[in-house]
PDB file of C-alpha atoms in Angstrom:
ATOM      1  CA  MET A   2     186.360 458.876 188.647  1.00 97.00           C
ATOM      2  CA  LYS A   3     186.755 458.900 192.447  1.00 98.00           C
ATOM      3  CA  LEU A   4     188.147 455.755 194.143  1.00 98.00           C
ATOM      4  CA  LEU A   5     187.920 455.076 197.867  1.00 98.00           C
ATOM      5  CA  TYR A   6     189.574 452.485 200.057  1.00 98.00           C
ATOM      6  CA  PHE A   7     188.731 451.530 203.441  1.00 98.00           C
ATOM      7  CA  ALA A   8     190.009 449.676 206.616  1.00 98.00           C
ATOM      8  CA  ARG A   9     192.676 446.917 205.923  1.00 96.00           C
ATOM      9  CA  LEU A  10     192.691 447.730 202.212  1.00 97.00           C
ATOM     10  CA  ARG A  11     193.590 451.393 202.805  1.00 97.00           C
ATOM     11  CA  GLU A  12     196.360 450.244 204.871  1.00 96.00           C
ATOM     12  CA  ARG A  13     197.674 447.604 202.553  1.00 96.00           C
ATOM     13  CA  LEU A  14     197.450 449.882 199.613  1.00 97.00           C
ATOM     14  CA  GLY A  15     198.648 453.038 201.288  1.00 98.00           C
ATOM     15  CA  CYS A  16     195.812 455.009 199.800  1.00 98.00           C
ATOM     16  CA  ALA A  17     192.647 456.331 201.295  1.00 98.00           C
ATOM     17  CA  GLN A  18     191.210 457.921 198.129  1.00 98.00           C
ATOM     18  CA  GLU A  19     192.358 459.024 194.532  1.00 98.00           C
ATOM     19  CA  SER A  20     190.895 460.527 191.392  1.00 98.00           C
ATOM     20  CA  ILE A  21     191.565 458.715 188.064  1.00 98.00           C
ATOM     21  CA  GLU A  22     191.035 459.378 184.337  1.00 97.00           C
ATOM     22  CA  ARG A  23     188.960 456.350 183.452  1.00 97.00           C
ATOM     23  CA  PRO A  24     190.493 454.677 180.422  1.00 97.00           C
ATOM     24  CA  PRO A  25     187.698 453.978 177.853  1.00 95.00           C
ATOM     25  CA  GLU A  26     188.241 450.270 177.965  1.00 96.00           C
ATOM     26  CA  VAL A  27     187.545 450.184 181.720  1.00 98.00           C
ATOM     27  CA  ALA A  28     183.700 450.002 181.825  1.00 98.00           C
ATOM     28  CA  THR A  29     182.843 447.562 184.526  1.00 98.00           C
ATOM     29  CA  VAL A  30     183.936 446.807 188.156  1.00 98.00           C
ATOM     30  CA  ALA A  31     185.873 443.870 186.987  1.00 97.00           C
ATOM     31  CA  GLN A  32     187.729 445.887 184.360  1.00 97.00           C
ATOM     32  CA  LEU A  33     188.582 448.447 186.939  1.00 98.00           C
ATOM     33  CA  ARG A  34     189.974 445.847 189.321  1.00 97.00           C
ATOM     34  CA  LEU A  35     192.203 444.482 186.471  1.00 97.00           C
ATOM     35  CA  TRP A  36     193.330 448.022 185.499  1.00 98.00           C
ATOM     36  CA  LEU A  37     194.325 448.586 189.126  1.00 98.00           C
ATOM     37  CA  ALA A  38     195.868 445.291 189.517  1.00 97.00           C
ATOM     38  CA  ALA A  39     198.302 446.188 186.707  1.00 97.00           C
ATOM     39  CA  ARG A  40     199.958 448.649 189.116  1.00 97.00           C
ATOM     40  CA  GLY A  41     201.657 445.634 190.624  1.00 97.00           C
ATOM     41  CA  GLY A  42     202.658 444.765 194.250  1.00 96.00           C
ATOM     42  CA  GLU A  43     199.903 445.013 196.807  1.00 96.00           C
ATOM     43  CA  TRP A  44     197.637 446.303 194.025  1.00 98.00           C
ATOM     44  CA  THR A  45     197.942 443.047 192.271  1.00 97.00           C
ATOM     45  CA  GLU A  46     197.442 441.077 195.636  1.00 95.00           C
ATOM     46  CA  VAL A  47     194.225 443.020 196.561  1.00 96.00           C
ATOM     47  CA  MET A  48     192.645 443.696 193.124  1.00 97.00           C
ATOM     48  CA  GLN A  49     193.273 440.221 191.519  1.00 93.00           C
ATOM     49  CA  ALA A  50     193.881 437.746 194.236  1.00 85.00           C
ATOM     50  CA  ASP A  51     191.649 438.802 197.080  1.00 90.00           C
ATOM     51  CA  ARG A  52     188.220 437.213 196.581  1.00 89.00           C
ATOM     52  CA  SER A  53     186.903 438.855 199.897  1.00 94.00           C
ATOM     53  CA  VAL A  54     187.264 442.490 198.485  1.00 96.00           C
ATOM     54  CA  ARG A  55     183.831 444.189 198.364  1.00 97.00           C
ATOM     55  CA  VAL A  56     183.019 446.931 195.867  1.00 98.00           C
ATOM     56  CA  ALA A  57     180.395 449.608 196.072  1.00 98.00           C
ATOM     57  CA  VAL A  58     179.405 452.023 193.131  1.00 98.00           C
ATOM     58  CA  ASN A  59     177.881 455.173 194.284  1.00 98.00           C
ATOM     59  CA  GLN A  60     177.366 453.859 197.616  1.00 97.00           C
ATOM     60  CA  ASP A  61     175.409 450.644 196.480  1.00 96.00           C
ATOM     61  CA  MET A  62     176.974 447.231 196.587  1.00 96.00           C
ATOM     62  CA  ALA A  63     178.224 446.127 193.170  1.00 97.00           C
ATOM     63  CA  GLN A  64     179.133 442.987 191.299  1.00 96.00           C
ATOM     64  CA  ALA A  65     181.954 442.140 188.900  1.00 96.00           C
ATOM     65  CA  ASP A  66     179.786 443.243 185.900  1.00 97.00           C
ATOM     66  CA  THR A  67     178.362 446.463 187.280  1.00 98.00           C
ATOM     67  CA  PRO A  68     178.951 449.245 184.907  1.00 98.00           C
ATOM     68  CA  ILE A  69     180.922 452.169 185.926  1.00 98.00           C
ATOM     69  CA  ALA A  70     181.109 455.799 184.495  1.00 97.00           C
ATOM     70  CA  ASP A  71     183.323 458.866 184.864  1.00 97.00           C
ATOM     71  CA  ALA A  72     181.279 460.583 187.592  1.00 97.00           C
ATOM     72  CA  ASP A  73     181.020 457.535 189.755  1.00 98.00           C
ATOM     73  CA  GLU A  74     182.393 456.943 193.172  1.00 98.00           C
ATOM     74  CA  VAL A  75     183.869 453.379 193.362  1.00 98.00           C
ATOM     75  CA  ALA A  76     184.786 452.069 196.963  1.00 98.00           C
ATOM     76  CA  PHE A  77     186.727 448.991 197.708  1.00 98.00           C
ATOM     77  CA  PHE A  78     186.583 447.386 201.236  1.00 98.00           C
ATOM     78  CA  PRO A  79     186.984 444.258 203.204  1.00 97.00           C
ATOM     79  CA  PRO A  80     184.029 442.351 204.732  1.00 96.00           C
ATOM     80  CA  VAL A  81     182.142 444.443 207.285  1.00 97.00           C
ATOM     81  CA  THR A  82     182.542 443.958 211.048  1.00 96.00           C
ATOM     82  CA  GLY A  83     180.343 446.486 212.589  1.00 95.00           C
ATOM     83  CA  GLY A  84     177.754 446.099 215.503  1.00 94.00           C
TER      84      GLY A  84
ATOM     85  CA  MET B   5     152.857 448.985 234.016  1.00 41.00           C
ATOM     86  CA  GLY B   6     152.488 452.693 234.996  1.00 40.00           C
ATOM     87  CA  ALA B   7     154.951 455.058 233.479  1.00 41.00           C
ATOM     88  CA  THR B   8     155.820 457.623 236.148  1.00 42.00           C
ATOM     89  CA  PRO B   9     153.993 460.986 235.660  1.00 43.00           C
ATOM     90  CA  SER B  10     157.545 462.578 235.072  1.00 44.00           C
ATOM     91  CA  SER B  11     158.450 460.268 232.228  1.00 43.00           C
ATOM     92  CA  SER B  12     155.212 460.498 230.450  1.00 43.00           C
ATOM     93  CA  THR B  13     155.287 464.282 230.773  1.00 45.00           C
ATOM     94  CA  LEU B  14     158.870 464.187 229.159  1.00 47.00           C
ATOM     95  CA  ALA B  15     157.617 461.984 226.297  1.00 46.00           C
ATOM     96  CA  ASP B  16     154.519 464.326 225.806  1.00 48.00           C
ATOM     97  CA  GLY B  17     156.809 467.320 225.987  1.00 47.00           C
ATOM     98  CA  LEU B  18     159.027 465.864 223.111  1.00 48.00           C
ATOM     99  CA  ALA B  19     155.992 465.430 220.784  1.00 46.00           C
ATOM    100  CA  PRO B  20     155.769 465.846 218.098  1.00 47.00           C
ATOM    101  CA  THR B  21     158.132 468.527 216.528  1.00 49.00           C
ATOM    102  CA  LEU B  22     161.386 467.090 217.974  1.00 49.00           C
ATOM    103  CA  ALA B  23     160.277 463.546 217.257  1.00 46.00           C
ATOM    104  CA  ALA B  24     159.527 464.499 213.573  1.00 53.00           C
ATOM    105  CA  ALA B  25     162.872 466.007 213.062  1.00 66.00           C
ATOM    106  CA  ARG B  26     164.951 463.036 214.390  1.00 81.00           C
ATOM    107  CA  PRO B  27     166.715 461.001 211.884  1.00 94.00           C
ATOM    108  CA  ARG B  28     166.214 457.190 212.336  1.00 97.00           C
ATOM    109  CA  VAL B  29     169.982 456.640 211.841  1.00 98.00           C
ATOM    110  CA  ARG B  30     172.748 458.475 213.590  1.00 98.00           C
ATOM    111  CA  ILE B  31     176.587 457.693 213.310  1.00 98.00           C
ATOM    112  CA  GLN B  32     178.462 459.469 215.871  1.00 98.00           C
ATOM    113  CA  VAL B  33     181.561 459.615 218.000  1.00 98.00           C
ATOM    114  CA  ALA B  34     179.709 460.545 221.202  1.00 98.00           C
ATOM    115  CA  ASP B  35     178.085 458.143 223.530  1.00 98.00           C
ATOM    116  CA  PHE B  36     174.278 457.651 223.621  1.00 98.00           C
ATOM    117  CA  ASP B  37     171.606 457.520 226.521  1.00 98.00           C
ATOM    118  CA  ALA B  38     169.402 454.526 225.661  1.00 98.00           C
ATOM    119  CA  SER B  39     166.633 455.742 227.962  1.00 98.00           C
ATOM    120  CA  ALA B  40     166.576 459.295 226.365  1.00 98.00           C
ATOM    121  CA  GLU B  41     166.530 457.581 222.941  1.00 98.00           C
ATOM    122  CA  ILE B  42     163.550 455.343 223.777  1.00 98.00           C
ATOM    123  CA  VAL B  43     161.745 458.249 225.314  1.00 98.00           C
ATOM    124  CA  ALA B  44     162.239 460.301 222.023  1.00 97.00           C
ATOM    125  CA  LEU B  45     161.356 457.157 219.967  1.00 97.00           C
ATOM    126  CA  ARG B  46     157.941 456.837 221.667  1.00 97.00           C
ATOM    127  CA  ALA B  47     157.197 460.503 221.920  1.00 96.00           C
ATOM    128  CA  GLY B  48     153.641 461.489 220.411  1.00 96.00           C
ATOM    129  CA  LYS B  49     153.063 457.722 219.284  1.00 97.00           C
ATOM    130  CA  PRO B  50     150.085 456.512 221.693  1.00 97.00           C
ATOM    131  CA  GLY B  51     149.788 453.509 219.211  1.00 98.00           C
ATOM    132  CA  VAL B  52     153.022 451.977 220.591  1.00 98.00           C
ATOM    133  CA  GLY B  53     152.480 448.971 222.912  1.00 98.00           C
ATOM    134  CA  ALA B  54     156.060 447.633 222.713  1.00 98.00           C
ATOM    135  CA  VAL B  55     159.617 448.815 222.454  1.00 98.00           C
ATOM    136  CA  ALA B  56     162.396 446.187 221.934  1.00 98.00           C
ATOM    137  CA  SER B  57     165.950 447.566 222.184  1.00 98.00           C
ATOM    138  CA  PHE B  58     169.557 446.157 221.798  1.00 98.00           C
ATOM    139  CA  ILE B  59     172.840 447.583 222.839  1.00 98.00           C
ATOM    140  CA  GLY B  60     176.038 446.287 221.491  1.00 98.00           C
ATOM    141  CA  VAL B  61     179.086 446.846 223.965  1.00 97.00           C
ATOM    142  CA  CYS B  62     182.765 446.696 223.511  1.00 97.00           C
ATOM    143  CA  ARG B  63     184.226 443.569 225.281  1.00 95.00           C
ATOM    144  CA  ASP B  64     187.748 443.185 226.599  1.00 96.00           C
ATOM    145  CA  ILE B  65     188.446 440.050 225.077  1.00 94.00           C
ATOM    146  CA  ASN B  66     188.019 438.741 221.307  1.00 93.00           C
ATOM    147  CA  GLU B  67     189.385 435.566 219.584  1.00 89.00           C
ATOM    148  CA  GLY B  68     191.017 434.581 223.007  1.00 90.00           C
ATOM    149  CA  ASP B  69     193.285 437.863 223.199  1.00 92.00           C
ATOM    150  CA  SER B  70     192.660 440.664 225.558  1.00 95.00           C
ATOM    151  CA  VAL B  71     191.343 444.041 223.768  1.00 96.00           C
ATOM    152  CA  ALA B  72     192.691 447.130 225.293  1.00 96.00           C
ATOM    153  CA  ALA B  73     190.958 449.503 222.805  1.00 97.00           C
ATOM    154  CA  MET B  74     189.047 449.503 219.681  1.00 97.00           C
ATOM    155  CA  THR B  75     188.665 451.815 216.603  1.00 98.00           C
ATOM    156  CA  LEU B  76     185.503 451.956 214.419  1.00 98.00           C
ATOM    157  CA  GLU B  77     185.698 453.146 210.884  1.00 98.00           C
ATOM    158  CA  HIS B  78     182.825 453.706 208.519  1.00 98.00           C
ATOM    159  CA  TYR B  79     181.952 454.939 204.996  1.00 98.00           C
ATOM    160  CA  PRO B  80     180.239 458.207 205.511  1.00 98.00           C
ATOM    161  CA  GLY B  81     177.173 458.366 203.384  1.00 97.00           C
ATOM    162  CA  MET B  82     176.879 454.758 202.505  1.00 98.00           C
ATOM    163  CA  THR B  83     176.768 453.511 206.001  1.00 98.00           C
ATOM    164  CA  GLU B  84     173.680 455.683 206.897  1.00 98.00           C
ATOM    165  CA  ARG B  85     172.082 454.643 203.540  1.00 97.00           C
ATOM    166  CA  SER B  86     172.647 450.853 204.000  1.00 97.00           C
ATOM    167  CA  ILE B  87     171.162 451.063 207.586  1.00 98.00           C
ATOM    168  CA  GLU B  88     168.089 453.061 206.263  1.00 98.00           C
ATOM    169  CA  ALA B  89     167.747 450.386 203.648  1.00 97.00           C
ATOM    170  CA  ILE B  90     167.714 447.506 206.325  1.00 97.00           C
ATOM    171  CA  ILE B  91     165.160 449.496 208.452  1.00 98.00           C
ATOM    172  CA  ASP B  92     162.941 449.875 205.337  1.00 98.00           C
ATOM    173  CA  GLN B  93     163.245 446.051 204.817  1.00 97.00           C
ATOM    174  CA  ALA B  94     162.252 445.568 208.545  1.00 98.00           C
ATOM    175  CA  THR B  95     159.269 447.964 208.341  1.00 97.00           C
ATOM    176  CA  GLU B  96     158.026 446.187 205.086  1.00 97.00           C
ATOM    177  CA  ARG B  97     158.206 442.801 206.897  1.00 97.00           C
ATOM    178  CA  TRP B  98     156.801 443.686 210.220  1.00 98.00           C
ATOM    179  CA  GLN B  99     154.235 446.136 211.500  1.00 98.00           C
ATOM    180  CA  VAL B 100     156.600 448.652 212.997  1.00 98.00           C
ATOM    181  CA  LEU B 101     155.801 452.223 214.047  1.00 98.00           C
ATOM    182  CA  ASP B 102     159.281 453.633 214.306  1.00 98.00           C
ATOM    183  CA  VAL B 103     162.941 452.778 214.604  1.00 98.00           C
ATOM    184  CA  CYS B 104     166.065 454.265 216.034  1.00 98.00           C
ATOM    185  CA  VAL B 105     169.655 453.078 215.192  1.00 98.00           C
ATOM    186  CA  VAL B 106     172.627 454.818 216.801  1.00 98.00           C
ATOM    187  CA  HIS B 107     176.167 453.529 215.970  1.00 98.00           C
ATOM    188  CA  ARG B 108     179.331 454.952 217.383  1.00 98.00           C
ATOM    189  CA  VAL B 109     182.508 455.402 215.388  1.00 98.00           C
ATOM    190  CA  GLY B 110     186.172 456.297 216.458  1.00 98.00           C
ATOM    191  CA  ASP B 111     188.167 455.117 219.499  1.00 98.00           C
ATOM    192  CA  LEU B 112     186.232 452.836 222.054  1.00 98.00           C
ATOM    193  CA  LEU B 113     187.346 451.053 225.271  1.00 98.00           C
ATOM    194  CA  PRO B 114     185.968 447.961 226.925  1.00 97.00           C
ATOM    195  CA  LEU B 115     182.489 448.587 228.665  1.00 97.00           C
ATOM    196  CA  ASP B 116     181.682 451.327 226.074  1.00 98.00           C
ATOM    197  CA  GLN B 117     178.513 451.195 224.167  1.00 98.00           C
ATOM    198  CA  ILE B 118     178.834 450.694 220.509  1.00 98.00           C
ATOM    199  CA  VAL B 119     175.509 450.286 218.885  1.00 98.00           C
ATOM    200  CA  PHE B 120     171.872 450.910 219.906  1.00 98.00           C
ATOM    201  CA  VAL B 121     168.873 449.647 218.000  1.00 98.00           C
ATOM    202  CA  ALA B 122     165.167 450.357 219.293  1.00 98.00           C
ATOM    203  CA  VAL B 123     162.053 449.325 217.540  1.00 98.00           C
ATOM    204  CA  ALA B 124     158.646 450.682 218.488  1.00 98.00           C
ATOM    205  CA  ALA B 125     155.471 448.589 217.451  1.00 98.00           C
ATOM    206  CA  ALA B 126     151.963 447.897 218.571  1.00 98.00           C
ATOM    207  CA  HIS B 127     152.880 444.513 219.786  1.00 98.00           C
ATOM    208  CA  ARG B 128     156.163 442.893 220.975  1.00 98.00           C
ATOM    209  CA  GLY B 129     156.472 440.182 218.418  1.00 98.00           C
ATOM    210  CA  ALA B 130     156.965 442.706 215.560  1.00 98.00           C
ATOM    211  CA  ALA B 131     159.326 444.790 217.897  1.00 98.00           C
ATOM    212  CA  PHE B 132     161.539 441.767 218.899  1.00 98.00           C
ATOM    213  CA  ALA B 133     161.762 440.341 215.508  1.00 98.00           C
ATOM    214  CA  ALA B 134     162.396 443.607 213.785  1.00 98.00           C
ATOM    215  CA  CYS B 135     165.163 444.597 216.350  1.00 98.00           C
ATOM    216  CA  GLU B 136     166.992 441.151 215.762  1.00 98.00           C
ATOM    217  CA  PHE B 137     166.566 441.477 211.981  1.00 98.00           C
ATOM    218  CA  ILE B 138     168.048 445.019 211.903  1.00 98.00           C
ATOM    219  CA  MET B 139     171.039 443.928 214.071  1.00 98.00           C
ATOM    220  CA  ASP B 140     171.805 440.765 212.099  1.00 97.00           C
ATOM    221  CA  TYR B 141     171.590 442.709 208.784  1.00 97.00           C
ATOM    222  CA  LEU B 142     173.564 445.640 210.225  1.00 97.00           C
ATOM    223  CA  LYS B 143     176.391 443.361 211.239  1.00 97.00           C
ATOM    224  CA  THR B 144     176.749 441.735 207.805  1.00 95.00           C
ATOM    225  CA  GLN B 145     175.885 444.667 205.539  1.00 96.00           C
ATOM    226  CA  ALA B 146     176.555 448.025 206.950  1.00 97.00           C
ATOM    227  CA  PRO B 147     180.018 449.391 206.175  1.00 98.00           C
ATOM    228  CA  PHE B 148     181.854 449.484 209.526  1.00 98.00           C
ATOM    229  CA  TRP B 149     185.158 448.065 210.266  1.00 98.00           C
ATOM    230  CA  LYS B 150     186.737 447.312 213.700  1.00 97.00           C
ATOM    231  CA  ARG B 151     190.364 447.572 214.584  1.00 97.00           C
ATOM    232  CA  GLU B 152     191.409 446.199 217.882  1.00 96.00           C
ATOM    233  CA  GLN B 153     194.440 446.860 220.101  1.00 95.00           C
ATOM    234  CA  THR B 154     195.762 443.504 221.617  1.00 94.00           C
ATOM    235  CA  PRO B 155     199.011 442.624 223.363  1.00 93.00           C
ATOM    236  CA  GLN B 156     200.242 441.256 220.034  1.00 91.00           C
ATOM    237  CA  GLY B 157     199.554 444.709 218.337  1.00 94.00           C
ATOM    238  CA  ALA B 158     196.838 446.226 216.359  1.00 95.00           C
ATOM    239  CA  ARG B 159     194.734 444.122 214.046  1.00 95.00           C
ATOM    240  CA  TRP B 160     191.579 444.364 211.874  1.00 96.00           C
ATOM    241  CA  VAL B 161     188.632 442.294 213.087  1.00 95.00           C
ATOM    242  CA  ASP B 162     187.812 439.482 210.637  1.00 92.00           C
ATOM    243  CA  ALA B 163     184.079 439.026 209.551  1.00 91.00           C
ATOM    244  CA  ARG B 164     182.563 436.003 211.310  1.00 90.00           C
ATOM    245  CA  THR B 165     180.682 433.319 209.409  1.00 91.00           C
ATOM    246  CA  THR B 166     178.245 432.974 212.483  1.00 92.00           C
ATOM    247  CA  ASP B 167     177.217 436.597 211.654  1.00 93.00           C
ATOM    248  CA  GLU B 168     176.472 435.483 208.062  1.00 91.00           C
ATOM    249  CA  THR B 169     174.616 432.625 209.293  1.00 92.00           C
ATOM    250  CA  ALA B 170     172.311 434.718 211.627  1.00 93.00           C
ATOM    251  CA  ALA B 171     171.522 437.054 208.865  1.00 93.00           C
ATOM    252  CA  ALA B 172     170.844 434.380 206.323  1.00 92.00           C
ATOM    253  CA  ARG B 173     168.107 432.679 208.433  1.00 92.00           C
ATOM    254  CA  TRP B 174     165.916 435.717 207.954  1.00 92.00           C
ATOM    255  CA  ALA B 175     165.546 434.596 204.198  1.00 86.00           C
ATOM    256  CA  LEU B 176     163.335 431.743 205.535  1.00 64.00           C
ATOM    257  CA  PRO B 177     159.591 432.384 205.523  1.00 57.00           C
ATOM    258  CA  THR B 178     158.545 434.709 208.378  1.00 52.00           C
ATOM    259  CA  ARG B 179     156.539 433.323 211.238  1.00 53.00           C
ATOM    260  CA  PRO B 180     153.386 435.442 211.950  1.00 50.00           C
ATOM    261  CA  THR B 181     154.203 437.985 214.757  1.00 48.00           C
ATOM    262  CA  GLY B 182     151.627 439.900 216.700  1.00 45.00           C
TER     263      GLY B 182
END
């Protein structure tokens, strides 16, 4: 599974993108966030405590209960500020 | 409001092959020429009676601090898709003939152009409304992020609740437009 991080989140986490082996118990966006939060430090701050974090699965906006699969691209980013 | 012979010749000359090949959405580092974009948008479409356009520009002040420069980041692929989806919503809602959106990314300075939206329609009501709708939704849904250089250092721009409010008002029933 491919994970992407943008803007402020990329800087806080020190990671632009990574590939992970998805554990079988990680089947939704919410479960992925909890799994990433277990890394500790900023990961816990961003994935567990920050309610403003937006998530997209395969480039569509996702919710906490959106299912995820091995071939998916999951992106994490702050509220958008274009235009 | 007579178009000059030269501009109508240019519009006719671009139709229809170039116009058909143009994507509705472009994300680019380079600047854009609003006049040329409008000429291309109208080319080969004699049913167009109105074009409404908007240009967003980089200011030298934000939240009370001077801004020396700005960097715009996006999510390649999703950004284009989300703007396409916004345009689709606009064309379902209003009688629109064509739309062009150009959004710049990378390093920008005050006075630089950031975003261009143009809507071609038979009548001005649909063109004005769809143009504003597309901008309001772009600001709250399209994945772009601004980082500003201020005297206090670099900072990511926070999303504004006023932008959310502007987008939310389009959920209200639409007035008839013509």
